[in-house]
mmCIF file of N, CA and C in Angstrom:
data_model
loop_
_atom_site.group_PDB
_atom_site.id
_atom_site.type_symbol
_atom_site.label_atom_id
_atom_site.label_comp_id
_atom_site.label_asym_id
_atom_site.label_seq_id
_atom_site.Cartn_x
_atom_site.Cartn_y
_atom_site.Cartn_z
ATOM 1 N N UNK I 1 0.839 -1.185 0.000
ATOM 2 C CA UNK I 1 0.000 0.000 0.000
ATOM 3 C C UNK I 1 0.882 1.246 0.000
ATOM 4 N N UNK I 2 0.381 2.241 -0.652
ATOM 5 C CA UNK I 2 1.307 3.492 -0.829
ATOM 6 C C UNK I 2 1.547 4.466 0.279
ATOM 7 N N UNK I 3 0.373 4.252 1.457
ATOM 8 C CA UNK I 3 0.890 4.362 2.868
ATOM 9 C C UNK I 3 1.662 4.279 3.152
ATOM 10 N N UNK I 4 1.847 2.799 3.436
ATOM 11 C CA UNK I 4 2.398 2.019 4.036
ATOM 12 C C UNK I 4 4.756 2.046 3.516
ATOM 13 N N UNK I 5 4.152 2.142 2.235
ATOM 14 C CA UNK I 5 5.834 2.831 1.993
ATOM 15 C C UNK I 5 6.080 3.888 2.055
ATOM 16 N N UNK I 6 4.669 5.290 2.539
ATOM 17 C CA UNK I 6 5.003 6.413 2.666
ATOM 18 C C UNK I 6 5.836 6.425 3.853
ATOM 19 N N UNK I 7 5.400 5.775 5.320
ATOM 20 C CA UNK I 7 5.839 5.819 6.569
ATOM 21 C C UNK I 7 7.124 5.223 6.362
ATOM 22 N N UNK I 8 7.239 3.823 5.467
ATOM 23 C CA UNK I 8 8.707 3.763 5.406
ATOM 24 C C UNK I 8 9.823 4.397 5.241
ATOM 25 N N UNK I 9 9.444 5.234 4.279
ATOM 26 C CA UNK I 9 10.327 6.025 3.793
ATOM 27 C C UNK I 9 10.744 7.290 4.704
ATOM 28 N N UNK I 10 9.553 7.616 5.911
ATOM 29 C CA UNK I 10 9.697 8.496 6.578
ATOM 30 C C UNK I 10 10.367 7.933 7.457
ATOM 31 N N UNK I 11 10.538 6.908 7.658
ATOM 32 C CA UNK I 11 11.186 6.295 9.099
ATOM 33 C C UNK I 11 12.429 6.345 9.034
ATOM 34 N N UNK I 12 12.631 5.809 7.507
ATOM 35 C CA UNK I 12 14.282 6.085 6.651
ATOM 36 C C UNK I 12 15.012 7.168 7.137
ATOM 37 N N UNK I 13 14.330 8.283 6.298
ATOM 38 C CA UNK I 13 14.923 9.758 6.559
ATOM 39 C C UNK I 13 15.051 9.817 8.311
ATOM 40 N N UNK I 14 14.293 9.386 8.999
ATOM 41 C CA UNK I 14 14.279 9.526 10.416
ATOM 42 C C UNK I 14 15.727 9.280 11.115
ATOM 43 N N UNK I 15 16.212 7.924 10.461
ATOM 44 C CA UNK I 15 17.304 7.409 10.621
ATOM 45 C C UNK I 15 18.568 7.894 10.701
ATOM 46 N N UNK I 16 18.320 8.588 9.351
ATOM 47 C CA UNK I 16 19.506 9.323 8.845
ATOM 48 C C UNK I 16 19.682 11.150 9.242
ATOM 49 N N UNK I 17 18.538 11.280 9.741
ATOM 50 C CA UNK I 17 18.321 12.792 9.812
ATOM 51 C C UNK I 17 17.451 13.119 11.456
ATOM 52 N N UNK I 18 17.983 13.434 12.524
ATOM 53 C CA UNK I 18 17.369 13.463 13.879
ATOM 54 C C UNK I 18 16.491 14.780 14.438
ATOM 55 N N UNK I 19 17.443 15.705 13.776
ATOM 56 C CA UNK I 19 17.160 17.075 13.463
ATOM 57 C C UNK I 19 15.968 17.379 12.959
ATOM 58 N N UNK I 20 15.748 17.202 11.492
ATOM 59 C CA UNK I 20 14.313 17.606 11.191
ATOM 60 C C UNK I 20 13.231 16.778 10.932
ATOM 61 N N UNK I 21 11.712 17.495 11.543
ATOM 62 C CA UNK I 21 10.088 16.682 10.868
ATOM 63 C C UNK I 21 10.383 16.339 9.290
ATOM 64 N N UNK I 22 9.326 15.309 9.634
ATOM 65 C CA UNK I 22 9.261 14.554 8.404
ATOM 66 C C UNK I 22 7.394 15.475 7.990
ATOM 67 N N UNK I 23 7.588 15.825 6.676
ATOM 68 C CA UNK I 23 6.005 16.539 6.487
ATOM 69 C C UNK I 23 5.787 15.573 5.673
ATOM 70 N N UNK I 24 4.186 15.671 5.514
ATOM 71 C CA UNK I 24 3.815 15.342 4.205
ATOM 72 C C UNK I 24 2.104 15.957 3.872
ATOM 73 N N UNK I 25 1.967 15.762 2.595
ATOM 74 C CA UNK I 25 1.103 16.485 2.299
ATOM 75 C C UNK I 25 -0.150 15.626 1.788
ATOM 76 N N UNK I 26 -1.104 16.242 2.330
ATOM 77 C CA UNK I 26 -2.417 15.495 2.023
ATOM 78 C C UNK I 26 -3.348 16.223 1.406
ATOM 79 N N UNK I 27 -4.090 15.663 0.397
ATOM 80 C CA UNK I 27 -4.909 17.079 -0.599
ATOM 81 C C UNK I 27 -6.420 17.779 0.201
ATOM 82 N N UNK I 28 -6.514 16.951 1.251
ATOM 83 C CA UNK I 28 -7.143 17.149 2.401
ATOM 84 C C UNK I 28 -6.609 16.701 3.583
ATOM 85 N N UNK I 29 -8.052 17.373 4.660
ATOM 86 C CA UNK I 29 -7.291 16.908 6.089
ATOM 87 C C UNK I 29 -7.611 15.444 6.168
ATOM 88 N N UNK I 30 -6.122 14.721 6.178
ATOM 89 C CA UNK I 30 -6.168 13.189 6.442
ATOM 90 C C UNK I 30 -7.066 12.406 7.188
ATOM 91 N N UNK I 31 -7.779 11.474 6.787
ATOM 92 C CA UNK I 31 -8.474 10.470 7.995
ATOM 93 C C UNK I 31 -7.679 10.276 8.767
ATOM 94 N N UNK I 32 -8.486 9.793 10.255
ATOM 95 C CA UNK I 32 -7.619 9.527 10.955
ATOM 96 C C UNK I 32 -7.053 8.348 10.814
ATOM 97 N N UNK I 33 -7.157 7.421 10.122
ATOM 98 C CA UNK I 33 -7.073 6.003 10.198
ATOM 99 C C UNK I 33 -5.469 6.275 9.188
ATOM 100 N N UNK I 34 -5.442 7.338 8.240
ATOM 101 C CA UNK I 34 -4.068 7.722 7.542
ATOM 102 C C UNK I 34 -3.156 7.998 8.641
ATOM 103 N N UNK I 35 -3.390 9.636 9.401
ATOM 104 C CA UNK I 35 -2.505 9.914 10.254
ATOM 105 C C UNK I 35 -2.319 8.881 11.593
ATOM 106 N N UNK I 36 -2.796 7.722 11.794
ATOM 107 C CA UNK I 36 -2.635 6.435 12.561
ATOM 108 C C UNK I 36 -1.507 5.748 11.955
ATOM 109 N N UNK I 37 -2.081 5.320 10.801
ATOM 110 C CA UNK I 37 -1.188 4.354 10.029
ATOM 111 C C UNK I 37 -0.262 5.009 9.174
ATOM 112 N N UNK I 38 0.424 6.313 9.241
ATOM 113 C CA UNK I 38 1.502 7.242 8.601
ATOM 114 C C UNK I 38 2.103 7.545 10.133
ATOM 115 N N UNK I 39 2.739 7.202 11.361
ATOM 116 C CA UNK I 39 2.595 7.506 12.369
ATOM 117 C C UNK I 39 3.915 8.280 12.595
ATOM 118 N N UNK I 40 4.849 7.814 11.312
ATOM 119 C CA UNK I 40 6.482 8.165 10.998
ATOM 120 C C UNK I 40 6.463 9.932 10.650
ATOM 121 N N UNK I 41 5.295 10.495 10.059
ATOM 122 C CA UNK I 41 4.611 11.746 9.843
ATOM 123 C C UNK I 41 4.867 12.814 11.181
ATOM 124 N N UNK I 42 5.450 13.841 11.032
ATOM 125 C CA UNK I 42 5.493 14.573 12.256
ATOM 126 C C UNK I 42 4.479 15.932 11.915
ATOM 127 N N UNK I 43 4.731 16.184 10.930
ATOM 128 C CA UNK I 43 3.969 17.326 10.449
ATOM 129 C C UNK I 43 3.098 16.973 8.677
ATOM 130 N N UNK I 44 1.601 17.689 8.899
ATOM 131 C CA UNK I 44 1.206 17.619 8.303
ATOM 132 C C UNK I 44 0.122 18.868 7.387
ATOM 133 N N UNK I 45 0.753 18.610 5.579
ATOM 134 C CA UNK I 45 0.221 19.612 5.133
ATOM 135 C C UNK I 45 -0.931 19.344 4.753
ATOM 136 N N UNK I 46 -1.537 20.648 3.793
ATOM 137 C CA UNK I 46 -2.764 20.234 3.308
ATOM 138 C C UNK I 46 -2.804 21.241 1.744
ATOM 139 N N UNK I 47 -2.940 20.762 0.489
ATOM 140 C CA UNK I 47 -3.634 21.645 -0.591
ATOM 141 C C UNK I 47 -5.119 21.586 -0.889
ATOM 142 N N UNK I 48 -5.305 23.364 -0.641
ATOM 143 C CA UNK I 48 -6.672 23.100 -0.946
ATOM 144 C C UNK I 48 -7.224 24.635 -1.917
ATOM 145 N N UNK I 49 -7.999 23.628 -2.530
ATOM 146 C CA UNK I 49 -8.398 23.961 -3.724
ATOM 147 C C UNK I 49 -10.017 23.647 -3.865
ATOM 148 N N UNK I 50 -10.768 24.620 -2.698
ATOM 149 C CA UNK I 50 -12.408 24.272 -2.704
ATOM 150 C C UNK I 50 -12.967 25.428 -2.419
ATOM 151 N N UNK I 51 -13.926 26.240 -2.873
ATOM 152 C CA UNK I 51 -14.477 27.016 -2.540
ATOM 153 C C UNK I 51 -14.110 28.741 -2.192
ATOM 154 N N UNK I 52 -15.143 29.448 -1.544
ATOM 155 C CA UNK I 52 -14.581 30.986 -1.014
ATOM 156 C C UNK I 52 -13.794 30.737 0.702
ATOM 157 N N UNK I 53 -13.906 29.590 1.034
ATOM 158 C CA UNK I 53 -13.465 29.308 2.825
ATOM 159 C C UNK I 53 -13.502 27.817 2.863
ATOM 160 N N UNK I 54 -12.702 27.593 4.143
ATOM 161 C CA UNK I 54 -12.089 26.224 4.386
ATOM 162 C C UNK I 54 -13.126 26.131 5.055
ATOM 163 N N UNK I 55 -14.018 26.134 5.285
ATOM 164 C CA UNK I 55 -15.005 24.929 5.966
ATOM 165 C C UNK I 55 -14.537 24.954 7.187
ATOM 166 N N UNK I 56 -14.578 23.863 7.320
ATOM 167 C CA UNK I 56 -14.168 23.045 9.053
ATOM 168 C C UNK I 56 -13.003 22.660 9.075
ATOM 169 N N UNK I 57 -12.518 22.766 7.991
ATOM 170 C CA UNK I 57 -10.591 22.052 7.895
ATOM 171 C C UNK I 57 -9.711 22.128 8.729
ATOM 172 N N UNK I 58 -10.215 23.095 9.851
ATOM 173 C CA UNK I 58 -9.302 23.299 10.691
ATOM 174 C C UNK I 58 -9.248 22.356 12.151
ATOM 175 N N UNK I 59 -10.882 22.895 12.013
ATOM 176 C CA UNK I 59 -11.304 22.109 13.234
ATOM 177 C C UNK I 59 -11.308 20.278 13.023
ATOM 178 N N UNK I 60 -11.394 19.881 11.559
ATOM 179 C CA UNK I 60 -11.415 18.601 11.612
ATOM 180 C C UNK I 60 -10.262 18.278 11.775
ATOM 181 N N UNK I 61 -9.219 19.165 11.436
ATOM 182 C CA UNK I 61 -7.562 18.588 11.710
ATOM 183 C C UNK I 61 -7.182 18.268 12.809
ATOM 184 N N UNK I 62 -8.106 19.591 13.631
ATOM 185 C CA UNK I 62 -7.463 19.289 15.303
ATOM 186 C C UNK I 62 -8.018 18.315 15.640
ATOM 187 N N UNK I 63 -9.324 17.638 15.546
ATOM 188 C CA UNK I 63 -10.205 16.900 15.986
ATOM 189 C C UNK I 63 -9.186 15.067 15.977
ATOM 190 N N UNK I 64 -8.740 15.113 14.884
ATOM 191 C CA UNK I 64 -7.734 14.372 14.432
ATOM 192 C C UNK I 64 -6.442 13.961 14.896
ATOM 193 N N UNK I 65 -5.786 15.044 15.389
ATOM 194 C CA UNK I 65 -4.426 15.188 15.547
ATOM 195 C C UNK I 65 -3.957 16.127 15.957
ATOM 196 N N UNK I 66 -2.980 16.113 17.106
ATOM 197 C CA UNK I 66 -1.950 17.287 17.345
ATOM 198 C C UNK I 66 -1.133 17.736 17.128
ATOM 199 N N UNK I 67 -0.456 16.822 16.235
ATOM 200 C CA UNK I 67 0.497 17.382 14.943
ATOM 201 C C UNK I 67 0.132 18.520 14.375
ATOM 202 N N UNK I 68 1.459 19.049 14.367
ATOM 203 C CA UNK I 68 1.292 20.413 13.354
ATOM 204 C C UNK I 68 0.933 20.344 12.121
ATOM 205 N N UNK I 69 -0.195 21.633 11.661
ATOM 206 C CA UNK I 69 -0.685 21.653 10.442
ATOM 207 C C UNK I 69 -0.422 22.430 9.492
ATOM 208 N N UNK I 70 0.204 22.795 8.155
ATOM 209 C CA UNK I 70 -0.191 23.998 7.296
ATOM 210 C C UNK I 70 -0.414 23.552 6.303
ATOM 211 N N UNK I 71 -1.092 24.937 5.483
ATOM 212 C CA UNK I 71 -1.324 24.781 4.142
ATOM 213 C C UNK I 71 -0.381 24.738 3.411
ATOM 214 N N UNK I 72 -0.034 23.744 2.381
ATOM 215 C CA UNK I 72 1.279 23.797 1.133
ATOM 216 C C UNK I 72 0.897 24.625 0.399
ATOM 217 N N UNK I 73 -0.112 24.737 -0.625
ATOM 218 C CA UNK I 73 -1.049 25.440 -1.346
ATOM 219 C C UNK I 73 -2.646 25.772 -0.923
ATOM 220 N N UNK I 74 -2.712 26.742 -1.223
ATOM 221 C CA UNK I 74 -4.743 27.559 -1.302
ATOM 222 C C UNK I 74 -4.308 28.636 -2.310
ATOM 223 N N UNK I 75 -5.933 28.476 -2.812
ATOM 224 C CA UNK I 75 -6.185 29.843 -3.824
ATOM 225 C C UNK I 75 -7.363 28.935 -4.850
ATOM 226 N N UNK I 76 -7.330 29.885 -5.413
ATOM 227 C CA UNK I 76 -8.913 29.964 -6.360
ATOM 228 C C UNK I 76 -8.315 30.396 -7.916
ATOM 229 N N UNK I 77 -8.927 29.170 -9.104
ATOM 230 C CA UNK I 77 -8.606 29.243 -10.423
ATOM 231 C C UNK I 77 -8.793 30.767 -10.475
ATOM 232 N N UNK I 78 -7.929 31.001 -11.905
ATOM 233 C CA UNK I 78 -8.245 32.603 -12.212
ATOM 234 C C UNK I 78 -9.043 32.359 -13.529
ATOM 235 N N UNK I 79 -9.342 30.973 -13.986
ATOM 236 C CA UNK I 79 -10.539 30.810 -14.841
ATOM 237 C C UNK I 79 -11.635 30.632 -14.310
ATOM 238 N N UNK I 80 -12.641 31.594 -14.593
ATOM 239 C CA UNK I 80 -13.555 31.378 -14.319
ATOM 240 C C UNK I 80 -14.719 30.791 -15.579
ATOM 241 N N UNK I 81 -14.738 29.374 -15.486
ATOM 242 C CA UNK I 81 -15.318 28.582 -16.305
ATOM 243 C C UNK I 81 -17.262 28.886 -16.893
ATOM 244 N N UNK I 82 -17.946 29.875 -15.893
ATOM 245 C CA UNK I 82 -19.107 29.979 -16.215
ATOM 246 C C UNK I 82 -19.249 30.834 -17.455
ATOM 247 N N UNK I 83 -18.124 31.664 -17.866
ATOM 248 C CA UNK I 83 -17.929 32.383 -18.846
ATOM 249 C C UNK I 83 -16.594 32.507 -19.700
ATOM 250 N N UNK I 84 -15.601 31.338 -19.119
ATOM 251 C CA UNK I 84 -14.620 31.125 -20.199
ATOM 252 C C UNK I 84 -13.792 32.085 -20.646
ATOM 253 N N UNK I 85 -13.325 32.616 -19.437
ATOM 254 C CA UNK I 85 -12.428 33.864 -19.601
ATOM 255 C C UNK I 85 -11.729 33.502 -18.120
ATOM 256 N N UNK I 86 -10.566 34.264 -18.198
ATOM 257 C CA UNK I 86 -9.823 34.540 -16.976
ATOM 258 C C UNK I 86 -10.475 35.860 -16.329
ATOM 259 N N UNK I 87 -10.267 35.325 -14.845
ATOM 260 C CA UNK I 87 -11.134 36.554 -14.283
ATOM 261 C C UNK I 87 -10.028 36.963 -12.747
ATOM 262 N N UNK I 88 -8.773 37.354 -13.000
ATOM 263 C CA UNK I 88 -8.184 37.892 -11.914
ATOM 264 C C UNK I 88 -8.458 38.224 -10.750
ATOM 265 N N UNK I 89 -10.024 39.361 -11.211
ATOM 266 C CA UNK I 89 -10.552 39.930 -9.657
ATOM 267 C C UNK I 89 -11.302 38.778 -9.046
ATOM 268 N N UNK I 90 -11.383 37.791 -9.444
ATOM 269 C CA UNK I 90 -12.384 37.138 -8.492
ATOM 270 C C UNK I 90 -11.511 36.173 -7.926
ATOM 271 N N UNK I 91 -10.430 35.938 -8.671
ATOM 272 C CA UNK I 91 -9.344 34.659 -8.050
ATOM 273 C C UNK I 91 -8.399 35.527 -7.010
ATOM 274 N N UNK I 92 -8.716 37.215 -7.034
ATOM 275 C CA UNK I 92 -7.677 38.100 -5.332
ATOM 276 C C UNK I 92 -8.583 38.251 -4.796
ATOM 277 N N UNK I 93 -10.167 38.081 -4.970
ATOM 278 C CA UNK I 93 -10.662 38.267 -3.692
ATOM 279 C C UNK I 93 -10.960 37.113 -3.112
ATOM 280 N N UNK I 94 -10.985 35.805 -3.624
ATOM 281 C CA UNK I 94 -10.859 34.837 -3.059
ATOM 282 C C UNK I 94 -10.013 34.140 -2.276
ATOM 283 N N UNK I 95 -8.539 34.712 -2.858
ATOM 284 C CA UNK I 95 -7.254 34.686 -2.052
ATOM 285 C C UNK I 95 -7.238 35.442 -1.147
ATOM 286 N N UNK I 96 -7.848 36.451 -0.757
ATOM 287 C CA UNK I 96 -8.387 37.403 0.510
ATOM 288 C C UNK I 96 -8.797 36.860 1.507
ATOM 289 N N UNK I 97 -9.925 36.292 1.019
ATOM 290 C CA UNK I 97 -10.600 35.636 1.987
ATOM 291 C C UNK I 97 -10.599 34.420 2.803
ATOM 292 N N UNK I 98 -9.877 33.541 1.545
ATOM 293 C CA UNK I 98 -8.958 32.601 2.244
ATOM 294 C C UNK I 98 -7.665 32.313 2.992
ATOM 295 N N UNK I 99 -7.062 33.940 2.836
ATOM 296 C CA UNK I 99 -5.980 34.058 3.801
ATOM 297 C C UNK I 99 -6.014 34.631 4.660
ATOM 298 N N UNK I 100 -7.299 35.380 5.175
ATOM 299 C CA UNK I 100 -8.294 36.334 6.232
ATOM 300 C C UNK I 100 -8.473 34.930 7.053
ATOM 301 N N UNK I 101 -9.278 33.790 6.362
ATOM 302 C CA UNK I 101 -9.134 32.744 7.461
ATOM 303 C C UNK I 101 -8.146 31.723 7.757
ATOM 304 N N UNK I 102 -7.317 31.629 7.579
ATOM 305 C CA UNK I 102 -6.079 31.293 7.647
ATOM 306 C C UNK I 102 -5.733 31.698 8.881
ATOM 307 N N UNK I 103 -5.292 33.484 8.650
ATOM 308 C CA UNK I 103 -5.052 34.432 10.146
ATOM 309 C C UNK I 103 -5.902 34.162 11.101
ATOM 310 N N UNK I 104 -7.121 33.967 11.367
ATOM 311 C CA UNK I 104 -8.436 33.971 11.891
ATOM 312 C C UNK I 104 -7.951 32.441 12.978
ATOM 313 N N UNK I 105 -7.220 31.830 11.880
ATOM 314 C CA UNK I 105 -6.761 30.035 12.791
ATOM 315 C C UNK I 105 -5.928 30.046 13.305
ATOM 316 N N UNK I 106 -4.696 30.815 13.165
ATOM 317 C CA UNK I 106 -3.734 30.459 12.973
ATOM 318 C C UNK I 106 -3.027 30.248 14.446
ATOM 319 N N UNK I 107 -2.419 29.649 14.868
ATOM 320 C CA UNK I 107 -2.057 29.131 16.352
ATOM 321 C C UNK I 107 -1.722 30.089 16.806
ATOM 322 N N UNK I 108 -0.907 31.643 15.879
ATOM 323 C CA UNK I 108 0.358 32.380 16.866
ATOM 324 C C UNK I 108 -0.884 33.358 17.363
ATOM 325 N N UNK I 109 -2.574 33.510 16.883
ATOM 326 C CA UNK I 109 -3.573 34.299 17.412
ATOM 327 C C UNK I 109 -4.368 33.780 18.479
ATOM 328 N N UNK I 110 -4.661 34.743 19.566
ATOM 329 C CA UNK I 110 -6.061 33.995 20.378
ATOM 330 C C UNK I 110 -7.326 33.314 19.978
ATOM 331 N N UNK I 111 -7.354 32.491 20.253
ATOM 332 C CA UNK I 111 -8.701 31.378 19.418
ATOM 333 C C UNK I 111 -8.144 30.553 18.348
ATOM 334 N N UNK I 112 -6.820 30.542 17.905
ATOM 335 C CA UNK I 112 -6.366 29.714 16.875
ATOM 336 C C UNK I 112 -6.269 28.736 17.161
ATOM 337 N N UNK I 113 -6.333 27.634 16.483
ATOM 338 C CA UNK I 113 -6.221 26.474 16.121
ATOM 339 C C UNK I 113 -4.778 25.882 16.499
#
């Protein structure tokens, strides 16, 4: 399973390297039954690519795990497909808003995540 040689491989580097987390990136927030069975994982990312706001992503991460979390990638196509043109302003205000909640989580603020 591709798990299953992910953790290997993290255990590897572990070996050889004492100093730094091992990350890895998940295109969502991992089941828990992943971050169980990836256990070699110290830190964990996330790309996301859904909507004007993360939902619950935050809260389902913590719900999950106490491992550290960040985003690798967020943001919003600059095609906007309902009319088949590139549409800039709508892909910075979406990046606004998704990095408004970002700050809103973020551990180094009161109430963060």
């Amino acid at each position: 399973h591709c798990g299953d040689r992910l953790n290997e491989v993290a255990k590897l580097v572990k070996r050889y390297d004492h100093q730094h987390p091992v990350a890895s990136i998940y295109g969502e927030a991992p089941p828990l039954d992943i971050i169980e069975r990836l256990d070699a994982i110290d830190v964990w990312g996330v790309n996301y690519y859904d909507e004007l706001s993360f939902g619950d992503l935050f809260k389902r991460f913590a719900q999950r795990s106490t491992k550290p979390f960040f985003l690798g990638e967020y943001g919003a196509d600059a095609y906007d497909a309902r009319y088949s043109v590139v549409n800039e302003d709508a892909q910075a205000h979406a990046t606004k808003l998704l990095t408004q909640e970002i700050m809103e989580n973020s551990a180094i603020f009161p109430g963060g995540i």
